[in-house]
Each structure stands twice: as C-alpha cells, then as structure tokens.
Short mmCIF file of C-alpha atoms and ligand atoms in Angstrom, two decimals:
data_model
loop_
_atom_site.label_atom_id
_atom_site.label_comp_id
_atom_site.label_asym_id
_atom_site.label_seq_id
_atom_site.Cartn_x
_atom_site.Cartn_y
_atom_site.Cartn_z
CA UNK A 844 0.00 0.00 0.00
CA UNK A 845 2.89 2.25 -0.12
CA UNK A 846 2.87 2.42 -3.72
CA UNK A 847 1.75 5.88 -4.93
CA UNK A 848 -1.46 6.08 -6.03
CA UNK A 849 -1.71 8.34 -9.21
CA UNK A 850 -4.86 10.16 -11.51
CA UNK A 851 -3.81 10.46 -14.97
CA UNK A 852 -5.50 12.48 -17.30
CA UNK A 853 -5.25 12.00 -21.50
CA UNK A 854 -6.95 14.69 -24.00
CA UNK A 855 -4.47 14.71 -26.53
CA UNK A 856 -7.34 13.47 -29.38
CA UNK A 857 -10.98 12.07 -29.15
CA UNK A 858 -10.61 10.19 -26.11
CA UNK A 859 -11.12 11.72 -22.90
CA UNK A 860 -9.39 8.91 -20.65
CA UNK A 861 -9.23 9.23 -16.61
CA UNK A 862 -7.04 6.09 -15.21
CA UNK A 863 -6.07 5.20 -11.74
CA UNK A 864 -2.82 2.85 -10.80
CA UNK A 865 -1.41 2.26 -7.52
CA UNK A 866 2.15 1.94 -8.67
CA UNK A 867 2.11 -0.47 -11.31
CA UNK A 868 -1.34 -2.08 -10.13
CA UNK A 869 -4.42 -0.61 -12.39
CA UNK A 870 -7.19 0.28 -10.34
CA UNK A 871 -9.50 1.91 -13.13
CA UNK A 872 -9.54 3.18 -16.98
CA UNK A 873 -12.59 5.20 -17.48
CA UNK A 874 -12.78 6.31 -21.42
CA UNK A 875 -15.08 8.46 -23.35
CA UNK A 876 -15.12 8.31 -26.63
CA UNK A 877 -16.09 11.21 -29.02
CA UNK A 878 -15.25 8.66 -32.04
CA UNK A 879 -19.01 8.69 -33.24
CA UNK A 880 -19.44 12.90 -33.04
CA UNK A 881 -16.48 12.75 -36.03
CA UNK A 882 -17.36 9.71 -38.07
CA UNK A 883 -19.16 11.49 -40.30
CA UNK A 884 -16.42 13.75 -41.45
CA UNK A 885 -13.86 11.12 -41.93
CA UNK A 886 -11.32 12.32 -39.38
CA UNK A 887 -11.13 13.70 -35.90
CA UNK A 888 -12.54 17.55 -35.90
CA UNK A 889 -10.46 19.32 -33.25
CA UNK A 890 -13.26 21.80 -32.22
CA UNK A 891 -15.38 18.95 -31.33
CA UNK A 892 -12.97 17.16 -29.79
CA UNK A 893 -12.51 19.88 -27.35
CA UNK A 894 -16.32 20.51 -26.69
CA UNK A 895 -16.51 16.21 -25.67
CA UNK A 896 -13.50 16.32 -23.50
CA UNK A 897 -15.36 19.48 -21.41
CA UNK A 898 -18.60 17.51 -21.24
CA UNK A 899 -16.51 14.34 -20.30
CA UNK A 900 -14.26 15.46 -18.30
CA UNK A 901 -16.05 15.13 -14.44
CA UNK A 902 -18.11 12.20 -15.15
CA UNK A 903 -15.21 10.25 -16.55
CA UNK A 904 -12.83 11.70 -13.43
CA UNK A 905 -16.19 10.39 -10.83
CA UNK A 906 -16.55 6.76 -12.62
CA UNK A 907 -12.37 6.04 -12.63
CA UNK A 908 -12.88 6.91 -8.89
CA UNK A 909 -15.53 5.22 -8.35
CA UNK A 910 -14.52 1.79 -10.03
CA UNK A 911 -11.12 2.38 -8.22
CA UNK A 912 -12.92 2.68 -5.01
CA UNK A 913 -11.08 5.88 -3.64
CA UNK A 914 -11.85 9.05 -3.12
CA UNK A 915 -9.79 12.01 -4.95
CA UNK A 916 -8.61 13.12 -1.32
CA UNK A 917 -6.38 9.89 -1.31
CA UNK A 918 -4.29 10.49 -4.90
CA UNK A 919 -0.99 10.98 -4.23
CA UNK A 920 -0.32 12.71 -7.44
CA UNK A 921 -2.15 13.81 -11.22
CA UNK A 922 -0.51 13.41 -13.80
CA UNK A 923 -1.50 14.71 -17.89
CA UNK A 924 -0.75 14.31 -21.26
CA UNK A 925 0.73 17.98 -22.09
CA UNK A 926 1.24 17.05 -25.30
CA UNK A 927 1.95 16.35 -28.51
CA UNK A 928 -1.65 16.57 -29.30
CA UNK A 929 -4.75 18.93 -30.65
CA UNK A 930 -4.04 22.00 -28.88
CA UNK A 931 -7.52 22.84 -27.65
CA UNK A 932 -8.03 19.50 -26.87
CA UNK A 933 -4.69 18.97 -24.89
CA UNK A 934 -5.65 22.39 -22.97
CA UNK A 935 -9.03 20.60 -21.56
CA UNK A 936 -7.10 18.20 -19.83
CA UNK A 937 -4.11 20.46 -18.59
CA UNK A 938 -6.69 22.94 -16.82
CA UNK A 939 -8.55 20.00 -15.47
CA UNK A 940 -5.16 18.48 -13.81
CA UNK A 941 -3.76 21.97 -12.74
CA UNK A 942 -7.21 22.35 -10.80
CA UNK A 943 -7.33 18.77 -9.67
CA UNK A 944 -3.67 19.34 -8.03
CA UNK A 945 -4.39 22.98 -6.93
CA UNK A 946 -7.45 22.14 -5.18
CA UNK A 947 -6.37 18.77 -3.67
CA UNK A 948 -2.42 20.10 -2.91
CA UNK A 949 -1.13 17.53 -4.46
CA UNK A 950 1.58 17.47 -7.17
CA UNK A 951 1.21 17.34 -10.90
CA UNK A 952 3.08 15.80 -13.75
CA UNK A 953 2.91 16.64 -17.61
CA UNK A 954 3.72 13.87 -19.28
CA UNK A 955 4.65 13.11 -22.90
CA UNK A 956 1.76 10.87 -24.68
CA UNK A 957 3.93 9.06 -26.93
CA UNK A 958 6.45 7.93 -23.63
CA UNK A 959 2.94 7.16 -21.87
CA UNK A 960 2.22 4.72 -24.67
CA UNK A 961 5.55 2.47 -23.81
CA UNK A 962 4.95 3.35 -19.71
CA UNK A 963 1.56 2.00 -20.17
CA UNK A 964 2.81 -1.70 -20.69
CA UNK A 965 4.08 -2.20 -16.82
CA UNK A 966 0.57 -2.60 -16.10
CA UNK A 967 -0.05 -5.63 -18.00
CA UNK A 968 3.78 -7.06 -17.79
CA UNK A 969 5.70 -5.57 -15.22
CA UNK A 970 8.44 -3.54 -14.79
CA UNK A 971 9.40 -1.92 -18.43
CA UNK A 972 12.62 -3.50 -20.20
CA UNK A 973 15.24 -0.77 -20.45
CA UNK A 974 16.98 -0.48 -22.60
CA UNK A 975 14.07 -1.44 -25.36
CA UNK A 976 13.22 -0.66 -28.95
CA UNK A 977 9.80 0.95 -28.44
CA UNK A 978 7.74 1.06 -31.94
CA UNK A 979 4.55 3.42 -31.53
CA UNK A 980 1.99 3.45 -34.13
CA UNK A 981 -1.67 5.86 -33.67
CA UNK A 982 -3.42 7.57 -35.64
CA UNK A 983 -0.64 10.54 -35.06
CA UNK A 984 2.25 8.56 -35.07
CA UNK A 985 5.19 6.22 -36.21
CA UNK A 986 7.95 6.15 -34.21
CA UNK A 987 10.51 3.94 -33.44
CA UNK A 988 12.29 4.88 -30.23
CA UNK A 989 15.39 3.64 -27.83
CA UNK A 990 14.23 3.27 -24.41
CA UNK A 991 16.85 3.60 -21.92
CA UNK A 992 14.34 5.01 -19.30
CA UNK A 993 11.04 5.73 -20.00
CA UNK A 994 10.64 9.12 -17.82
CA UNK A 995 13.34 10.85 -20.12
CA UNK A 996 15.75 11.04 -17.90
CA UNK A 997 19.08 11.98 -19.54
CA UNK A 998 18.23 11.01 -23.31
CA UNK A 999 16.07 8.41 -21.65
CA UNK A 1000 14.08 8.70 -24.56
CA UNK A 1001 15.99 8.70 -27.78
CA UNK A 1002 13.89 9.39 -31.61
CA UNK A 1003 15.76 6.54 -33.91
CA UNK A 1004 12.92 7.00 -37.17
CA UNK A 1005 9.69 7.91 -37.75
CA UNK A 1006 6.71 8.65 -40.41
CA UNK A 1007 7.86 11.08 -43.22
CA UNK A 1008 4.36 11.75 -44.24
CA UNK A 1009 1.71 9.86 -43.01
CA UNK A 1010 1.01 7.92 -39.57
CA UNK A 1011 0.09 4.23 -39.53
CA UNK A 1012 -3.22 4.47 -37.91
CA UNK A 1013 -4.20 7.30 -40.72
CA UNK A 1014 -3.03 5.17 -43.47
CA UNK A 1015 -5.55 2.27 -42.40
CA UNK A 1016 -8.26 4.99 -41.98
CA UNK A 1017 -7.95 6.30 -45.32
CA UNK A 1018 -7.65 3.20 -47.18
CA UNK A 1019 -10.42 2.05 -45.21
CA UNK A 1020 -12.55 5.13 -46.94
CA UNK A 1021 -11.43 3.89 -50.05
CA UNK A 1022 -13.02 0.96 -49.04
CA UNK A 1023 -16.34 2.18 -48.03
CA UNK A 1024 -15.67 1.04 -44.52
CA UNK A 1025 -16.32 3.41 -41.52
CA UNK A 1026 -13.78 5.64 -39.36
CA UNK A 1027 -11.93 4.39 -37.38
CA UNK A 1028 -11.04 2.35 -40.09
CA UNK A 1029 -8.24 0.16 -38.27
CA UNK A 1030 -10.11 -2.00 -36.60
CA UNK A 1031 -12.42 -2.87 -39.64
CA UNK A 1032 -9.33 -3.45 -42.08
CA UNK A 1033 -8.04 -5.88 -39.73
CA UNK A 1034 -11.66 -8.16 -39.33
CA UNK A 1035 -11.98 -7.69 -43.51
CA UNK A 1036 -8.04 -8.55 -44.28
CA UNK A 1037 -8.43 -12.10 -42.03
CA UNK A 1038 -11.12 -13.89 -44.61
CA UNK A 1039 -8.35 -12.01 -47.58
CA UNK A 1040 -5.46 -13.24 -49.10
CA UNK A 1041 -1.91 -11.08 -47.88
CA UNK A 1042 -0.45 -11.98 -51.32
CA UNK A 1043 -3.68 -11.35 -53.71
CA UNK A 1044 -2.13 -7.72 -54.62
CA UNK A 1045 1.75 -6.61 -54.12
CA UNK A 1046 1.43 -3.12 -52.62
CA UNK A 1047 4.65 -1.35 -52.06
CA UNK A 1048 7.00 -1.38 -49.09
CA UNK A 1049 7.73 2.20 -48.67
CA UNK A 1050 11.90 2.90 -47.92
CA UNK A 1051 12.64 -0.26 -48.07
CA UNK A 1052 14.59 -0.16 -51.56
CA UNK A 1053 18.43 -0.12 -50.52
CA UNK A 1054 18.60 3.78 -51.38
CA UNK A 1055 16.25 4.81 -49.11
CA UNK A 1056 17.67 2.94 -46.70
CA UNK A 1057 20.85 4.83 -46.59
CA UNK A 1058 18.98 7.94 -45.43
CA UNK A 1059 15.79 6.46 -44.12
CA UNK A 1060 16.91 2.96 -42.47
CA UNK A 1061 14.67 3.41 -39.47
CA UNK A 1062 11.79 6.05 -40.87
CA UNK A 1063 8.88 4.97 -42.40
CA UNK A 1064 6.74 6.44 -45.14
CA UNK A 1065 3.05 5.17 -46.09
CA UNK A 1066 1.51 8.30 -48.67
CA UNK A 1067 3.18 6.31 -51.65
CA UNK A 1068 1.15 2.65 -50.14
CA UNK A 1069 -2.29 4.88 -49.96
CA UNK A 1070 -1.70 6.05 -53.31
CA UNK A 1071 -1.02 2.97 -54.59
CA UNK A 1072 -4.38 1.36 -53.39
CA UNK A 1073 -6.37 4.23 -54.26
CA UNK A 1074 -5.37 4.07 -57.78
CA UNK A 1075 -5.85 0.16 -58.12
CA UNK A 1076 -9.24 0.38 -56.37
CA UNK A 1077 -10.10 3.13 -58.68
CA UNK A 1078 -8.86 1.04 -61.95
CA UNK A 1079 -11.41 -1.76 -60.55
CA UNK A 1080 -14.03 0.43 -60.48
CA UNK A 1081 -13.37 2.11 -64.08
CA UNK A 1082 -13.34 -1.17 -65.80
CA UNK A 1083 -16.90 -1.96 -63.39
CA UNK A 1084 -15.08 -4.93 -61.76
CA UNK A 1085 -16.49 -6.01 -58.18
CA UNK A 1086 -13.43 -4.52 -55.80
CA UNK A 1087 -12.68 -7.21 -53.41
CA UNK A 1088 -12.18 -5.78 -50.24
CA UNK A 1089 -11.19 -8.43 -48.31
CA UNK A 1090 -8.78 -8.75 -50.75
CA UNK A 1091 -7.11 -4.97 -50.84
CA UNK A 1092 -7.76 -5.07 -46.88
CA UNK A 1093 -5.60 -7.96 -46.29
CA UNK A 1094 -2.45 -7.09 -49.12
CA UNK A 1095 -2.74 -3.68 -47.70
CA UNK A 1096 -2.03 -4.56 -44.27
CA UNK A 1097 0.55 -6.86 -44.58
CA UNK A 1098 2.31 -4.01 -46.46
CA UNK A 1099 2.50 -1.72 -43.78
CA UNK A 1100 2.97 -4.58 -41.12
CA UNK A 1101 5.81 -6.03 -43.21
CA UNK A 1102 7.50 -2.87 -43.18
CA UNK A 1103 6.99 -1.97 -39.50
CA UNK A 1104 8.03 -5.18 -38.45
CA UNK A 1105 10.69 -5.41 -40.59
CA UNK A 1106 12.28 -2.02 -39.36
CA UNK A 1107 12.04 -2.36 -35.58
CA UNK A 1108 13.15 -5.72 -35.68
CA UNK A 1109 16.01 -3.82 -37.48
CA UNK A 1110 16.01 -1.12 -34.75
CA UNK A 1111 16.37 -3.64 -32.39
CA UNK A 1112 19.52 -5.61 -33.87
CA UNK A 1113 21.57 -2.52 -34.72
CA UNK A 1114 21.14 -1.63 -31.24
CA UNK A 1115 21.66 -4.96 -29.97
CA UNK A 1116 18.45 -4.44 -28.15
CA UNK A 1117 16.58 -7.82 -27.38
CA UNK A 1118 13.41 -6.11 -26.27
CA UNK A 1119 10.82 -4.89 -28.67
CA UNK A 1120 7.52 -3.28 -27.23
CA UNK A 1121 5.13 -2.18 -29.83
CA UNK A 1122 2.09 0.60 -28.61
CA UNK A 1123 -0.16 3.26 -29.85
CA UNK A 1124 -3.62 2.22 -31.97
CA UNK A 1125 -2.21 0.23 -34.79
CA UNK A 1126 -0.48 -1.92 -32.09
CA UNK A 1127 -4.25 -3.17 -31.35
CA UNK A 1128 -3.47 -4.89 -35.15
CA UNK A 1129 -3.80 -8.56 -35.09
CA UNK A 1130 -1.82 -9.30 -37.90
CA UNK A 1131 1.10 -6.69 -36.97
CA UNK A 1132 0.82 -8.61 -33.17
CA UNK A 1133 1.60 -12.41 -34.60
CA UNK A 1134 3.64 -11.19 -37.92
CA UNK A 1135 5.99 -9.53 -35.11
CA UNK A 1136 6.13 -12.36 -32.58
CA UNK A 1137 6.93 -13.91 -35.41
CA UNK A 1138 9.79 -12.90 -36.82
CA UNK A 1139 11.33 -11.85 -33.76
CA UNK A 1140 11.26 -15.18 -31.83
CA UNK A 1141 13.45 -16.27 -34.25
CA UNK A 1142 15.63 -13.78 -34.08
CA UNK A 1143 15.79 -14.31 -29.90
CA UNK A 1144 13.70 -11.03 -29.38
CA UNK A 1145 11.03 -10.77 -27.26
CA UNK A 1146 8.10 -8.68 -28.01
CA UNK A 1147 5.68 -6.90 -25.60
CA UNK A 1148 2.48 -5.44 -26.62
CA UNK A 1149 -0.30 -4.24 -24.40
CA UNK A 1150 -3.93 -5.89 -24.66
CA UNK A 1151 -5.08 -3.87 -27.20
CA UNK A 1152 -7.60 -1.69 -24.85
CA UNK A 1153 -4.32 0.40 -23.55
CA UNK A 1154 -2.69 0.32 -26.68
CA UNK A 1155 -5.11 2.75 -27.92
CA UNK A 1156 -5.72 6.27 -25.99
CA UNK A 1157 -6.68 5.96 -22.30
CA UNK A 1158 -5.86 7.61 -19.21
CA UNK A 1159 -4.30 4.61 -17.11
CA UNK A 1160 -0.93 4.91 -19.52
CA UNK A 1161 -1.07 8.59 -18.09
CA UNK A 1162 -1.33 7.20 -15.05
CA UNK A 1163 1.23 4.87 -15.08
CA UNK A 1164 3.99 6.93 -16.41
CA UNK A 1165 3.00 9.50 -13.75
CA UNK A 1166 3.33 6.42 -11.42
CA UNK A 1167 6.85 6.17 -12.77
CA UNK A 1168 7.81 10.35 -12.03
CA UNK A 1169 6.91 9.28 -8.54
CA UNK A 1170 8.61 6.31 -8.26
CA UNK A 1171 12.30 7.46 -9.84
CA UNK A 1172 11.82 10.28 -7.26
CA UNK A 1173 11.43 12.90 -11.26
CA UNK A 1174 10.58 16.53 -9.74
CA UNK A 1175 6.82 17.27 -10.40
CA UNK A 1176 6.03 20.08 -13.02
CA UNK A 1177 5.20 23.05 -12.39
CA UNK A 1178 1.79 24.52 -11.89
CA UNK A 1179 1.91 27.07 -14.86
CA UNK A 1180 3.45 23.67 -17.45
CA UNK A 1181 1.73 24.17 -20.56
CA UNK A 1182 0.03 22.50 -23.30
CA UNK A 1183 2.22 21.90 -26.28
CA UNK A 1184 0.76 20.75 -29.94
CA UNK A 1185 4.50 19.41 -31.31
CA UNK A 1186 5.94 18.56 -27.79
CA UNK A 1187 8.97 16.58 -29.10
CA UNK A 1188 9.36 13.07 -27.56
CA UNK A 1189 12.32 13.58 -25.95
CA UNK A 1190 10.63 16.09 -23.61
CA UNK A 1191 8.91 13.07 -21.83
CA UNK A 1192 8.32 15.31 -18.31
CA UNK A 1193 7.38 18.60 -18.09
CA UNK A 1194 9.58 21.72 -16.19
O1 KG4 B 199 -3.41 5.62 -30.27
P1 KG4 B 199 -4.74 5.95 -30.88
O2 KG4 B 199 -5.98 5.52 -30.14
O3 KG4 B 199 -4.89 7.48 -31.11
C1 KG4 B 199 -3.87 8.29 -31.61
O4 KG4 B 199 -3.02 8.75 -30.78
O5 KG4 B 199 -3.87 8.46 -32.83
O6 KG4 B 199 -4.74 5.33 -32.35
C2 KG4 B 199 -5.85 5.41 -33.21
C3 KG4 B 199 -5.50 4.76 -34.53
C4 KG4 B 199 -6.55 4.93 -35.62
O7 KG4 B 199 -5.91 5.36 -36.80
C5 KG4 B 199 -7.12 3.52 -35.78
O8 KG4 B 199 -7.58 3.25 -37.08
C6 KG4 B 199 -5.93 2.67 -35.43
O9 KG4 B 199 -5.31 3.35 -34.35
N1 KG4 B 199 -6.33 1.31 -35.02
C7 KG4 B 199 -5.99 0.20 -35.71
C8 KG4 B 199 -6.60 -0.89 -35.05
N2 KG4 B 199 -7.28 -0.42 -33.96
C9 KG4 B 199 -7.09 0.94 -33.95
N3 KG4 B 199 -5.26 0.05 -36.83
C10 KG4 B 199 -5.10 -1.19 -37.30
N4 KG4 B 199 -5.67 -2.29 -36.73
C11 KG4 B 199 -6.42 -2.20 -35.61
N5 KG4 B 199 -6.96 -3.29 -35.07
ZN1 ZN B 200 -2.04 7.83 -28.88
#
C-alpha cells in the first residue's frame, strides 16, 4: 500500500481517458469516446474534440474513482498528457489536472503521450525493459524509439525513425474510406483482411529499396502505399469490376505490417536491443501482433504489446507513467506547465 497512487488524465485526441494505478497495479480506466461525433467527417474535428473532452471530463474523473474505489482526497499525485496533441483539446485536460492538483495540494506531472504509450505496458507485464526498442503506431504517429528510461531522464528517450508523411493508424483509416468502410477504419481493415489473401495484390514497401535505406533505415513512409491502393481500387471500379475488399484489406495490411516489423526488428539488432515493445492504436493490429512475434522469436527477441484496450488512448498509460515520475523520485512540473501541440518526444516530463 505504499505504492503511490496516481490520476492520470489523457486529452491529446478524441478520447477523454481518466485512469487510476497504484504503482504499477491498475485500479481503473474510465474512457469516453467522441469517435461517433467525427465519423461522419472522416477524421477527428479538433473543435469537437474539445467541446466532448469538457462535457466528459467530471463524469469520466467520478466513474475512474468510483470503479477504483477511492476518493480524490487519497491520490498521491495527477498526472497529464501535455502534449503532442490537438491543442484545444490537450488544454481541456491540462486545466482540469492543474485544478485537480491545486485544489487537492497535491503534485502534478505533464507527461509526454507518446512515452505514456511504452509506460503504459508495466501494467499488463511488469516492470518496463530498459533499454528497449519501443515502436509506436496511432493515428498521429510512427515512431521507433530507444528506451533507456522511460521518464526521459538523460536522453532516456531517444527518436531513432519515424513517419515522413503519413502515420500508420491514418493510413488504415484512409484506405479504409477507399473501401467504403467506416472511421476508425483500423479496426475494420483488420476483421476484412483475415477472410483475404496477404499476397492477392503486391502493394509497395515504402523505404525499403536499398537507397532509401541509406537515409531512411529506421523512418517509415506510407503516402506512396495509400496512393497505390487508391489508384488500383479506382482502376477496378473504371473497368466496373467487383473490388474485393477483403482482398485490398488484407495485401494492404501486410504491407504496412511487413515494413513496421521489418524495421524495428532492425532497430532492435543494430542496437543490440533484445526487447521490442510495440504501442499506440495500430499496435491493437492482429496481424502486426503475430507477424511480429513472429519474426522476432526467431531472431531471440522478445516482443511486448499491451492488450489492445491500452494500446489505444486511455488515461491509465497517463497514469502509469505518472506512477513512474513518482517512483524514480522525477521533480513534479510546475503549476503554470503548458500545453504543447508538437511537444517533441524527448521532452517526456514537463519543467
Ligand atoms: O493511439 P490511438 O488511439 O490514437 C492516436 O493517438 O492516434 O490510435 C488510433 C489509430 C486509428 O488510426 C485507428 O484506425 C488505429 O489506431 N487502429 C488500428 C486498429 N485499432 C485501432 N489500426 C489497425 N488495426 C487495428 N486493429
Ligand atoms: Zn495515442
């Protein structure tokens, strides 16, 4: 029981998550989802996100509390995303901490989302491998990251590649458009692509050809793989052949999981790294979750990935890298930290 017990608070997107760990113990992950106010327009609408998160905000903060069985008086500490994020959005969340802390005199933490992502997998596995190859992929994101220590500390958190265009997560949502199917549209390419055939179209691997590699070895690009279905889909439909989803869905996806796989497995070797922990959205893939295992069991890697409920946005990976502040004895922010859009990932805690 003397394990702090921390409130951590995510509003970088359309999730307004409140989670509750007692050190690496989770005790409650209360999410509300805005998904369905922004379906309609194909992509998240930041104004709208901001409006949920206000609505959200206290009856998500009284259910986590309430499923955790506390009251607020006993939190030792709050911690919350501070970015990178949608700026109004991220700004719901900050005020509600900095009041939360104010009013209860506690001590508050703003945390980087993208190191909350890799903190978030101590609650299903234990204590974080450091150093590790951490591979996030959201609807934002595609980085691939050496983890020395997960709260930043000194380089902690080192950038090795990431997305020169688009993220994973958006390139499954806007292939899935092409497709007809609804937003989000990772989750429904993943339940079409498993009665497809991975090998039915040959999509391109994006910087994979050996020049790229020479200045791209660990970035990833996935504009020139959306492209590349759009106009095939669209050739289908000019000659008024049936497009087979399942199909695209399934050649599609093993594209982008080829090339994510094949890269952080890549990460992980040049490093001499023989952990590999894979978060954010996309990591909630089925086919990137056994194409990774794998490849890298026989390679003597192990691979951790969160159930995918925390791999997406939630509040308990807030939570449980604020649990981690408290725990390496990281100085709390201050009460004035603000909320930063493009907060780069190697500013994991807040001054
Ligand atoms: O981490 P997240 O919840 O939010 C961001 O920070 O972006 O990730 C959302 C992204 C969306 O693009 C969604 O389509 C994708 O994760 N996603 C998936 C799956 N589940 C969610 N992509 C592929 N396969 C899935 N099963
Ligand atoms: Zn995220």
């Amino acid at each position: 029981m003397n394990e702090p017990l921390v409130l951590g608070i995510e509003t970088s997107c359309d999730e307004t998550g409140v989670g509750i760990v007692r050190g690496h113990t989770l005790l409650a992950d209360a999410v509300a989802s805005s998904v369905d106010e922004h379906a309609r327009f194909g992509g998240v609408v930041p104004e709208v996100a901001s409006r949920a998160h206000l609505e959200a905000m206290v009856p998500t903060i009284e259910r986590a509390c309430e499923t955790a069985g506390i009251r607020l008086h006993d939190v030792d500490a709050i911690a919350v995303t501070n970015g990178p994020g949608l700026a109004g959005a991220l700004l719901v969340g900050v005020a509600a901490a900095k009041a939360l802390a104010l009013g209860l005199g506690k001590p508050i933490y703003g945390v980087n989302h993208l190191a909350s992502h890799v903190a978030v997998d101590q609650l299903e596995h234990g204590p974080l491998p450091e150093p590790c190859i951490a591979m996030l992929v959201s609807g934002g994101h595609s980085s691939l990251l050496r983890v020395t220590d997960v709260t930043g500390h000194e380089g902690g958190v080192d950038p090795m590649g990431q997305t020169i265009d688009d993220a994973a997560g958006e390139a499954f949502d806007k292939v899935a458009r092409l497709l007809g199917l609804p937003f989000p549209g990772g989750p429904h390419i993943d339940r079409a692509a498993r009665e497809g055939d991975t090998v039915a179209i040959d999509f391109p691997r994006g910087l994979t050809s050996r020049r790229d590699l020479e200045r791209h070895r660990f970035d990833f690009s996935f504009s020139g793989l959306k492209t590349a279905v759009a106009r095939w889909v669209e050739a289908k439909e000019r000659a008024g052949e049936p497009v087979p989803v399942n199909d695209v869905a399934a050649s599609f996806q093993e594209a982008v999981c080829d090339v994510l796989v094949r890269k952080a497995l890549d990460a992980a070797a040049s490093e001499g790294i023989e952990d590999l922990l894979i978060g954010g959205g996309v990591a909630a893939n089925s086919r990137l979750r056994h194409l990774a295992e794998e490849r890298a069991s026989k390679l003597g890697i192990r691979v951790r990935v969160p159930r995918p409920g925390l791999c997406t946005d939630n509040g308990a990976m807030v939570a449980a890298l604020g649990s981690e502040m408290v725990a390496r004895g990281r100085t709390p922010s201050s009460l004035d930290l603000p909320a930063d859009s493009s907060l780069p990932v190697t500013e994991v805690l807040a001054g």
